CSV table of C-alpha atoms and ligand atoms in Angstrom, one decimal:
chain,number,residue,atom,x,y,z
A,1,MET,CA,142.1,162.0,90.9
A,2,GLU,CA,141.8,160.8,87.3
A,3,SER,CA,145.6,160.6,87.2
A,4,SER,CA,145.6,157.3,89.1
A,5,GLN,CA,143.3,154.3,88.6
A,6,THR,CA,144.5,153.0,92.0
A,7,LEU,CA,143.2,156.1,93.8
A,8,LEU,CA,140.0,155.9,91.9
A,9,LYS,CA,139.3,152.3,92.7
A,10,LEU,CA,140.1,152.8,96.4
A,11,THR,CA,137.8,155.9,96.5
A,12,GLU,CA,135.1,153.8,95.0
A,13,GLU,CA,135.6,151.0,97.6
A,14,LEU,CA,135.5,153.5,100.5
A,15,GLN,CA,132.3,155.0,99.2
A,16,LYS,CA,130.5,151.7,99.7
A,17,LEU,CA,130.9,152.1,103.5
A,18,PRO,CA,127.9,153.6,105.4
A,19,GLY,CA,128.0,157.3,105.9
A,20,ILE,CA,130.9,157.9,103.5
A,21,GLY,CA,130.3,160.0,100.4
A,22,LYS,CA,132.7,160.9,97.5
A,23,LYS,CA,134.2,163.9,99.3
A,24,THR,CA,135.0,162.0,102.5
A,25,ALA,CA,136.3,159.0,100.6
A,26,GLU,CA,138.7,161.3,98.7
A,27,ARG,CA,139.9,162.9,101.9
A,28,LEU,CA,140.5,159.5,103.5
A,29,VAL,CA,142.6,158.4,100.4
A,30,TYR,CA,144.7,161.5,100.6
A,31,PHE,CA,145.2,161.1,104.3
A,32,LEU,CA,146.5,157.6,103.7
A,33,LEU,CA,148.8,158.8,100.9
A,34,LYS,CA,150.2,161.4,103.2
A,35,ALA,CA,150.5,159.2,106.2
A,36,GLY,CA,152.9,157.0,104.3
A,37,LYS,CA,153.4,153.4,103.3
A,38,LYS,CA,153.4,151.9,106.8
A,39,GLU,CA,149.9,153.3,107.7
A,40,ALA,CA,148.4,152.0,104.5
A,41,GLN,CA,150.0,148.6,104.9
A,42,SER,CA,148.9,148.2,108.5
A,43,LEU,CA,145.3,149.1,107.5
A,44,ALA,CA,145.4,146.6,104.7
A,45,LEU,CA,146.7,143.9,107.1
A,46,ARG,CA,143.9,144.6,109.5
A,47,LEU,CA,141.3,144.5,106.7
A,48,ASN,CA,142.7,141.2,105.6
A,49,GLU,CA,142.6,139.7,109.1
A,50,LEU,CA,139.0,140.9,109.3
A,51,ALA,CA,138.1,139.1,106.1
A,52,GLU,CA,140.1,135.9,107.0
A,53,LYS,CA,139.6,135.5,110.7
A,54,VAL,CA,136.4,137.1,111.9
A,55,ILE,CA,133.4,134.9,111.3
A,56,LEU,CA,129.9,134.6,112.7
A,57,CYS,CA,129.3,132.0,115.4
A,58,LYS,CA,127.4,129.1,114.0
A,59,ILE,CA,125.2,128.9,117.0
A,60,CYS,CA,124.4,132.5,118.0
A,61,GLY,CA,125.4,134.4,114.9
A,62,GLY,CA,127.6,136.7,116.9
A,63,ILE,CA,131.0,138.0,115.8
A,64,THR,CA,133.9,135.7,116.7
A,65,GLU,CA,137.2,134.2,115.7
A,66,ALA,CA,136.4,130.8,117.2
A,67,ASN,CA,133.4,128.7,116.4
A,68,PRO,CA,131.3,128.4,118.5
A,69,CYS,CA,132.0,131.8,120.1
A,70,ALA,CA,133.3,132.3,123.7
A,71,ILE,CA,129.8,133.0,125.0
A,72,CYS,CA,128.2,129.9,123.4
A,73,SER,CA,131.1,127.7,124.6
A,74,SER,CA,131.4,129.1,128.1
A,75,SER,CA,130.3,126.8,130.9
A,76,ALA,CA,129.6,129.9,133.1
A,77,ARG,CA,126.8,131.1,131.0
A,78,ASP,CA,123.2,130.3,131.8
A,79,LYS,CA,122.0,128.1,129.0
A,80,SER,CA,118.4,128.3,129.9
A,81,MET,CA,118.1,131.9,128.6
A,82,ILE,CA,118.4,133.3,125.1
A,83,CYS,CA,118.4,137.0,124.3
A,84,VAL,CA,117.3,137.6,120.7
A,85,VAL,CA,118.9,140.6,119.0
A,86,GLU,CA,118.8,142.1,115.5
A,87,GLN,CA,122.5,142.5,114.8
A,88,PRO,CA,125.8,141.0,116.0
A,89,LEU,CA,126.8,144.4,117.5
A,90,ASP,CA,123.8,144.3,119.8
A,91,ILE,CA,125.5,141.5,121.7
A,92,ALA,CA,128.4,143.8,122.6
A,93,ILE,CA,125.9,146.4,123.9
A,94,PHE,CA,124.3,143.9,126.2
A,95,GLU,CA,127.6,142.5,127.3
A,96,ARG,CA,128.7,146.0,128.4
A,97,THR,CA,125.9,146.0,131.1
A,98,ASN,CA,127.7,143.0,132.7
A,99,ARG,CA,124.4,141.9,133.9
A,100,PHE,CA,123.1,139.3,131.4
A,101,GLN,CA,124.5,135.8,132.0
A,102,GLY,CA,122.5,133.9,129.3
A,103,LEU,CA,123.1,133.2,125.7
A,104,TYR,CA,122.4,135.3,122.6
A,105,HIS,CA,120.8,134.8,119.2
A,106,VAL,CA,121.3,137.2,116.3
A,107,LEU,CA,118.5,137.4,113.7
A,108,MET,CA,120.5,139.4,111.1
A,109,GLY,CA,117.8,141.9,110.6
A,110,THR,CA,114.1,142.3,111.1
A,111,LEU,CA,111.0,141.5,109.2
A,112,SER,CA,110.5,144.2,106.6
A,113,PRO,CA,107.6,143.6,104.1
A,114,LEU,CA,108.5,146.9,102.3
A,115,GLU,CA,112.0,145.7,101.7
A,116,GLY,CA,110.7,142.2,100.9
A,117,VAL,CA,112.4,140.7,104.0
A,118,GLY,CA,110.4,137.8,105.3
A,119,PRO,CA,111.1,135.4,108.1
A,120,GLU,CA,113.0,133.0,105.8
A,121,SER,CA,115.7,135.7,105.4
A,122,LEU,CA,116.3,135.8,109.1
A,123,ARG,CA,117.8,133.3,111.5
A,124,ILE,CA,114.4,132.4,113.0
A,125,ASP,CA,114.5,128.6,112.0
A,126,GLU,CA,117.9,128.4,113.8
A,127,LEU,CA,116.3,130.0,116.9
A,128,VAL,CA,113.4,127.5,116.8
A,129,GLU,CA,115.9,124.6,116.6
A,130,ARG,CA,117.7,125.9,119.7
A,131,VAL,CA,114.5,126.3,121.6
A,132,LYS,CA,113.3,122.9,120.6
A,133,ASP,CA,116.1,121.0,122.4
A,134,GLY,CA,114.4,121.6,125.8
A,135,LYS,CA,117.1,123.3,127.8
A,136,VAL,CA,115.9,126.8,127.1
A,137,LYS,CA,113.4,128.1,129.6
A,138,GLU,CA,113.2,131.8,128.6
A,139,VAL,CA,113.5,133.7,125.3
A,140,ILE,CA,114.0,137.4,125.7
A,141,LEU,CA,113.1,139.4,122.6
A,142,ALA,CA,115.4,142.4,122.4
A,143,THR,CA,114.7,143.7,118.9
A,144,ASN,CA,114.5,147.5,118.5
A,145,PRO,CA,111.3,149.1,119.6
A,146,THR,CA,110.6,150.2,115.9
A,147,MET,CA,107.6,149.0,113.9
A,148,ASP,CA,109.7,146.3,112.2
A,149,GLY,CA,111.3,145.3,115.4
A,150,GLU,CA,108.0,144.9,117.2
A,151,ALA,CA,106.5,142.9,114.3
A,152,THR,CA,109.6,140.6,114.3
A,153,SER,CA,109.2,140.0,118.1
A,154,LEU,CA,105.5,139.3,117.6
A,155,TYR,CA,106.3,136.8,114.8
A,156,ILE,CA,109.0,135.0,116.8
A,157,SER,CA,106.8,134.7,119.9
A,158,LYS,CA,104.2,132.9,117.8
A,159,GLN,CA,106.8,130.6,116.3
A,160,ILE,CA,108.1,129.4,119.7
A,161,LYS,CA,104.8,129.4,121.6
A,162,GLU,CA,104.2,125.7,121.1
A,163,PHE,CA,107.5,124.8,122.9
A,164,GLY,CA,106.2,126.2,126.2
A,165,VAL,CA,109.1,128.5,126.9
A,166,ARG,CA,108.7,131.7,128.7
A,167,THR,CA,108.8,134.5,126.1
A,168,THR,CA,109.5,138.1,127.3
A,169,ARG,CA,110.0,141.4,125.5
A,170,ILE,CA,112.5,144.0,126.8
A,171,ALA,CA,110.7,146.8,128.5
A,172,ARG,CA,110.0,150.0,126.6
A,173,GLY,CA,109.6,153.1,128.6
A,174,VAL,CA,110.9,156.3,130.0
A,175,PRO,CA,114.7,156.7,129.6
A,176,VAL,CA,116.7,156.9,132.8
A,177,GLY,CA,117.7,160.5,133.5
A,178,SER,CA,115.0,162.0,131.3
A,179,ASP,CA,112.1,164.3,132.2
A,180,LEU,CA,108.5,163.1,131.7
A,181,GLU,CA,107.7,166.5,130.1
A,182,PHE,CA,109.8,165.5,127.1
A,183,VAL,CA,108.6,161.9,126.8
A,184,ASP,CA,106.4,161.3,123.8
A,185,GLU,CA,102.9,159.7,124.3
A,186,ILE,CA,103.8,156.4,122.6
A,187,THR,CA,106.8,155.9,124.9
A,188,LEU,CA,104.7,156.9,127.9
A,189,MET,CA,101.9,154.5,127.0
A,190,LYS,CA,104.5,151.7,126.6
A,191,SER,CA,105.9,152.5,130.0
A,192,LEU,CA,102.5,152.3,131.6
A,193,GLU,CA,101.9,148.9,130.0
A,194,GLY,CA,105.3,147.7,131.2
A,195,ARG,CA,104.9,149.0,134.8
A,196,GLN,CA,106.2,146.9,137.7
A,197,ASP,CA,105.5,146.5,141.4
A,198,ILE,CA,108.1,148.1,143.6
B,1,MET,CA,114.8,179.7,106.3
B,2,PRO,CA,111.1,179.2,105.6
B,3,LEU,CA,109.1,176.9,107.9
B,4,TYR,CA,106.5,174.5,106.5
B,5,ASN,CA,103.8,172.7,108.4
B,6,ASP,CA,101.7,169.7,107.4
B,7,THR,CA,99.7,166.8,108.7
B,8,ALA,CA,101.5,163.8,107.5
B,9,LEU,CA,101.4,160.0,107.7
B,10,VAL,CA,104.7,158.3,108.5
B,11,LEU,CA,105.4,155.8,105.7
B,12,ARG,CA,108.8,154.5,106.8
B,13,HIS,CA,112.2,155.6,107.9
B,14,TYR,CA,115.8,155.0,106.9
B,15,ASP,CA,119.0,155.2,109.0
B,16,LEU,CA,121.3,158.1,108.2
B,17,ALA,CA,124.7,158.6,109.7
B,18,GLU,CA,125.0,158.1,113.4
B,19,SER,CA,121.7,158.8,115.2
B,20,ASP,CA,119.9,160.6,112.4
B,21,ARG,CA,117.0,159.3,110.4
B,22,ILE,CA,115.4,160.1,107.1
B,23,VAL,CA,111.6,159.9,107.6
B,24,SER,CA,109.4,159.4,104.6
B,25,PHE,CA,106.0,161.1,105.0
B,26,PHE,CA,102.8,161.3,103.0
B,27,GLY,CA,101.7,164.9,103.7
B,28,ARG,CA,98.2,166.2,103.3
B,29,ARG,CA,99.5,169.4,101.8
B,30,TYR,CA,102.9,168.5,100.4
B,31,GLY,CA,102.5,164.9,99.3
B,32,ARG,CA,105.3,162.5,99.7
B,33,ILE,CA,108.3,164.1,101.3
B,34,ARG,CA,111.5,162.9,102.9
B,35,VAL,CA,112.7,164.8,105.9
B,36,VAL,CA,115.9,164.5,108.0
B,37,ALA,CA,115.2,163.9,111.7
B,38,LYS,CA,118.3,164.8,113.5
B,39,GLY,CA,119.1,162.6,116.5
B,40,ALA,CA,115.9,160.6,116.0
B,41,LYS,CA,117.5,157.4,117.3
B,42,LYS,CA,118.8,159.0,120.5
B,43,LEU,CA,117.1,158.3,123.8
B,44,LYS,CA,116.3,161.9,124.6
B,45,SER,CA,115.3,162.9,121.0
B,46,ARG,CA,112.2,165.1,121.1
B,47,PHE,CA,110.9,163.1,118.1
B,48,ALA,CA,111.4,159.8,119.8
B,49,GLY,CA,108.6,157.3,119.6
B,50,ARG,CA,106.4,159.4,117.3
B,51,LEU,CA,108.3,158.8,114.1
B,52,GLU,CA,107.3,155.2,113.6
B,53,PRO,CA,105.2,154.2,110.6
B,54,PHE,CA,101.4,154.6,110.2
B,55,HIS,CA,100.9,157.4,112.8
B,56,SER,CA,99.5,160.8,111.6
B,57,LEU,CA,101.6,163.6,112.8
B,58,ASP,CA,101.5,167.4,112.7
B,59,ILE,CA,105.0,168.2,111.5
B,60,VAL,CA,107.0,171.4,111.1
B,61,PHE,CA,110.0,171.2,108.8
B,62,PHE,CA,112.4,173.7,107.3
B,63,GLY,CA,114.8,174.0,104.4
B,64,LYS,CA,115.7,175.9,101.4
B,65,GLU,CA,113.4,176.0,98.4
B,66,ASN,CA,114.4,173.1,96.1
B,67,ALA,CA,116.6,171.6,98.8
B,68,ASN,CA,117.0,167.9,98.3
B,69,LEU,CA,116.2,167.1,101.9
B,70,VAL,CA,114.5,169.3,104.4
B,71,LYS,CA,114.9,169.0,108.2
B,72,LEU,CA,112.3,168.2,110.8
B,73,SER,CA,111.8,170.9,113.3
B,74,SER,CA,108.9,169.6,115.5
B,75,VAL,CA,106.4,166.8,115.7
B,76,GLU,CA,103.1,166.5,117.5
B,77,MET,CA,101.0,163.4,117.5
B,78,SER,CA,97.7,163.8,115.5
B,79,THR,CA,96.4,160.2,115.4
B,80,SER,CA,98.4,157.4,116.9
B,81,ARG,CA,98.0,153.9,115.4
B,82,THR,CA,99.9,151.7,117.9
B,83,GLY,CA,97.3,148.9,117.4
B,84,ILE,CA,98.9,148.1,114.0
B,85,SER,CA,102.1,147.0,115.5
B,86,ALA,CA,100.3,144.6,117.9
B,87,ASP,CA,99.0,142.4,115.1
B,88,LEU,CA,101.1,141.0,112.2
B,89,GLU,CA,98.2,140.9,109.7
B,90,LYS,CA,97.5,144.5,110.3
B,91,PHE,CA,101.2,145.3,110.0
B,92,TYR,CA,101.4,143.5,106.7
B,93,HIS,CA,98.4,145.2,105.3
B,94,ALA,CA,99.4,148.6,106.5
B,95,SER,CA,102.8,148.0,104.8
B,96,TYR,CA,101.0,147.2,101.6
B,97,MET,CA,99.1,150.5,101.8
B,98,VAL,CA,102.5,152.3,102.1
B,99,GLU,CA,103.8,150.5,99.1
B,100,MET,CA,100.7,151.5,97.1
B,101,VAL,CA,101.4,155.2,98.1
B,102,GLU,CA,105.0,154.9,97.0
B,103,ALA,CA,104.1,153.2,93.8
B,104,GLY,CA,101.3,155.6,92.9
B,105,LEU,CA,102.6,159.0,93.9
B,106,ARG,CA,105.9,160.7,93.1
B,107,GLU,CA,107.6,162.9,95.8
B,108,GLY,CA,106.1,166.3,96.1
B,109,ASP,CA,102.9,165.3,94.3
B,110,PRO,CA,100.1,166.2,96.7
B,111,ASN,CA,96.8,164.3,96.5
B,112,LEU,CA,94.2,165.1,99.1
B,113,THR,CA,91.7,162.3,98.1
B,114,ALA,CA,94.5,159.7,98.2
B,115,PHE,CA,95.7,161.1,101.5
B,116,ASP,CA,92.3,160.9,103.2
B,117,LEU,CA,91.8,157.4,101.8
B,118,VAL,CA,95.1,156.1,103.2
B,119,ALA,CA,94.6,157.8,106.6
B,120,LYS,CA,91.1,156.2,106.8
B,121,GLY,CA,92.5,152.9,105.6
B,122,LEU,CA,95.2,152.8,108.3
B,123,SER,CA,92.7,153.9,111.0
B,124,TRP,CA,90.3,151.1,109.9
B,125,LEU,CA,93.1,148.6,110.1
B,126,GLU,CA,94.1,149.7,113.6
B,127,ARG,CA,90.5,149.4,114.9
B,128,GLN,CA,89.9,145.8,113.6
B,129,THR,CA,89.6,143.0,116.1
B,130,GLY,CA,90.0,139.6,114.5
B,131,SER,CA,88.4,140.8,111.3
B,132,LYS,CA,88.0,138.5,108.3
B,133,ASP,CA,87.4,141.5,106.1
B,134,LEU,CA,91.0,142.4,105.4
B,135,GLU,CA,91.1,141.0,101.9
B,136,TRP,CA,87.9,142.7,100.9
B,137,VAL,CA,88.8,146.1,102.4
B,138,THR,CA,92.2,145.9,100.7
B,139,ARG,CA,90.7,145.4,97.3
B,140,PHE,CA,88.2,148.1,98.0
B,141,PHE,CA,91.2,150.3,99.0
B,142,ASP,CA,93.0,149.4,95.8
B,143,LEU,CA,90.2,150.5,93.5
B,144,LYS,CA,89.5,153.7,95.4
B,145,PHE,CA,93.2,154.6,95.6
B,146,LEU,CA,93.6,154.0,91.8
B,147,SER,CA,90.7,156.3,91.1
B,148,ALA,CA,92.2,158.9,93.5
B,149,LEU,CA,95.3,158.8,91.3
B,150,GLY,CA,93.1,159.6,88.3
B,151,TYR,CA,92.8,156.0,87.1
B,152,ARG,CA,89.0,155.7,87.4
B,153,PRO,CA,87.9,152.8,85.3
B,154,MET,CA,85.2,153.4,82.7
B,155,LEU,CA,82.3,151.2,83.8
B,156,GLU,CA,79.4,153.1,82.2
B,157,ARG,CA,80.1,152.4,78.6
B,158,CYS,CA,82.2,150.2,76.3
B,159,LEU,CA,85.7,151.6,75.9
B,160,LEU,CA,85.8,150.8,72.2
B,161,CYS,CA,82.4,151.4,70.6
B,162,LYS,CA,81.4,153.9,73.4
B,163,LYS,CA,77.9,152.3,73.6
B,164,GLU,CA,76.3,152.6,77.0
B,165,TRP,CA,76.5,149.3,78.9
B,166,SER,CA,72.9,148.2,79.5
B,167,GLY,CA,73.7,146.0,82.5
B,168,ASP,CA,71.8,143.0,81.0
B,169,THR,CA,74.8,141.3,79.5
B,170,ASP,CA,78.1,140.0,80.9
B,171,PRO,CA,80.8,142.4,79.8
B,172,PHE,CA,84.6,142.1,79.8
B,173,PHE,CA,87.2,144.1,81.8
B,174,ASP,CA,90.2,145.5,80.0
B,175,PRO,CA,92.9,146.1,82.7
B,176,LEU,CA,95.2,147.9,80.3
B,177,ALA,CA,92.7,150.5,79.1
B,178,GLY,CA,90.9,150.5,82.4
B,179,GLY,CA,87.2,149.7,81.8
B,180,LEU,CA,84.5,147.6,80.3
B,181,LEU,CA,84.3,146.1,76.8
B,182,CYS,CA,81.0,145.0,75.3
B,183,ARG,CA,80.7,141.4,74.1
B,184,ARG,CA,81.0,142.4,70.5
B,185,CYS,CA,84.1,144.6,71.0
B,186,SER,CA,85.9,142.0,73.2
B,187,ASP,CA,86.6,140.0,70.0
B,188,LYS,CA,88.8,142.7,68.8
B,189,LYS,CA,91.2,142.8,71.7
B,190,THR,CA,93.1,140.3,73.9
B,191,GLY,CA,94.1,140.4,77.5
B,192,PHE,CA,90.7,141.1,78.9
B,193,ILE,CA,88.9,139.4,81.8
B,194,PRO,CA,85.4,138.1,81.6
B,195,LEU,CA,83.2,139.7,84.2
B,196,SER,CA,79.7,138.8,85.3
B,197,LYS,CA,77.1,141.6,85.0
B,198,GLY,CA,76.8,141.5,88.8
B,199,ALA,CA,80.5,141.9,89.3
B,200,ALA,CA,80.7,144.8,86.8
B,201,LYS,CA,77.9,146.6,88.7
B,202,PHE,CA,79.6,145.9,92.0
B,203,LEU,CA,82.8,147.6,90.7
B,204,GLY,CA,80.7,150.7,90.0
B,205,LYS,CA,79.3,150.6,93.5
B,206,ILE,CA,82.8,150.6,95.0
B,207,LEU,CA,83.6,153.8,93.1
B,208,ILE,CA,80.6,155.7,94.7
B,209,THR,CA,80.9,154.2,98.2
B,210,ASP,CA,82.8,156.0,101.0
B,211,PHE,CA,85.6,154.1,102.7
B,212,GLU,CA,83.6,154.1,106.0
B,213,MET,CA,80.8,152.1,104.3
B,214,ALA,CA,83.2,149.4,102.8
B,215,GLU,CA,82.4,146.8,105.4
B,216,ARG,CA,78.6,147.1,104.8
B,217,LEU,CA,79.1,146.6,101.1
B,218,LYS,CA,81.0,143.3,101.7
B,219,PRO,CA,80.5,140.9,98.8
B,220,SER,CA,80.2,137.1,98.9
B,221,GLN,CA,83.5,135.2,98.6
B,222,SER,CA,82.8,134.2,95.0
B,223,LEU,CA,82.0,137.8,94.0
B,224,LEU,CA,85.1,139.0,95.8
B,225,GLU,CA,87.3,136.6,93.9
B,226,GLU,CA,85.8,137.7,90.7
B,227,ILE,CA,86.3,141.5,91.2
B,228,SER,CA,89.7,140.9,92.8
B,229,ARG,CA,91.0,139.5,89.5
B,230,SER,CA,90.0,142.6,87.6
B,231,ILE,CA,91.1,145.0,90.3
B,232,LEU,CA,94.6,143.4,90.7
B,233,ALA,CA,95.1,143.2,86.9
B,234,PHE,CA,94.1,146.9,86.7
B,235,ARG,CA,96.5,147.8,89.5
B,236,ASN,CA,99.3,145.9,87.9
B,237,ALA,CA,98.7,147.5,84.5
B,238,ARG,CA,98.5,151.0,86.0
B,239,LEU,CA,101.3,150.9,88.5
B,240,GLN,CA,103.7,148.6,86.7
B,241,LYS,CA,105.2,147.2,89.8
B,242,VAL,CA,105.8,143.9,91.6
B,243,PHE,CA,104.6,144.5,95.1
B,244,LYS,CA,107.1,143.3,97.7
B,245,THR,CA,104.5,143.3,100.5
B,246,GLU,CA,102.0,141.2,98.5
B,247,ARG,CA,103.3,137.8,99.6
B,248,PHE,CA,102.8,138.8,103.2
B,249,LEU,CA,99.1,139.2,102.8
B,250,ALA,CA,97.2,136.0,103.6
C,301,LIG,ZN1,127.9,132.1,119.8
C,302,LIG,ZN1,81.7,147.9,72.4
């Protein structure tokens, strides 16, 4: 590899990607070399487009090429509901259910005292502003059911309490298609807490 | 491949590729260890909800001797502490305890006294209902934890002249050397903290009091402020670290 600075630099860039170590990065570089000029140029073009065109929606923080995004500017969406998620990709996950008709709000992370991440580093003020305007009736907190995710939901629910909106947390419980025998006690406890009439 | 088992506190976890996680534990027997939990993020993972911070688990892991990362084989709940996630103050203080563990102990450096203290500290936090004792118990924890690491401050005699402290005069606390200085010796050094004789005695009391009794020992607000100055300066001098979690503690 030391024969080419270009190879070395590209390998270093690739190694910055999550889940890619030195070996994998080198293999990817060799693959691109072998695949020919066209492949590499097309990848470069797509990367450029990503950097130039794809932005985060100024309202919800979701991934978009138009600002505001299609969801935020759609007249068909229910503007009284906001689903709060950790990452832009979480929006796509909810959209795949074809069930949720409201709007989204991306936090860009969770509270994490150990990483020094406090509420000021998240898009919580922006959420409070959206809730303040009075059209929102319900905020659904859909952060991950991890310790940091739970704490973040708890924090947000306190911040928006004064505006009198309904605040809900996505249910945590037994996964569909699983067997109770293999469900851990924490999940089982949460599923009892979140039980519903049928 | 050899199997190992331990009772361990979950300190935190990091995402690894795809659905795997690295879980950082504080084990009773093995000290701080990092273990790969395969598929921990998947819905049907057999580790599932147990691997969240602050719980005590009985874990079994395997791996080659000297392997960088060992793998988690099984997990049973020993003491769950779900109450911590239901209260932000508790969550922040528990996070602080985790940061203390990470600051004070290297990986693979077992410390039974420290382990028991942290386990008790987390259980205490989880039991609290609207307690105003968080600040006090945290400072109590600090001093006990530092002593468990081997940094027991010298409170019986003067660090310099070695003369026994009579308890009748106000001494000084030297956070760098970790102990008391008599009035006369305090002239020879800088960076010490004036301490009332009551506060100096109280620090000694903390050292001989079990964690379970901490609440009963609770000092007045002014005494707490006084000992906190010495304990925090001592902690900073010993652990040489800026605590990220500190600003979250009220
Ligand atoms: Zn949007
Ligand atoms: Zn002296």
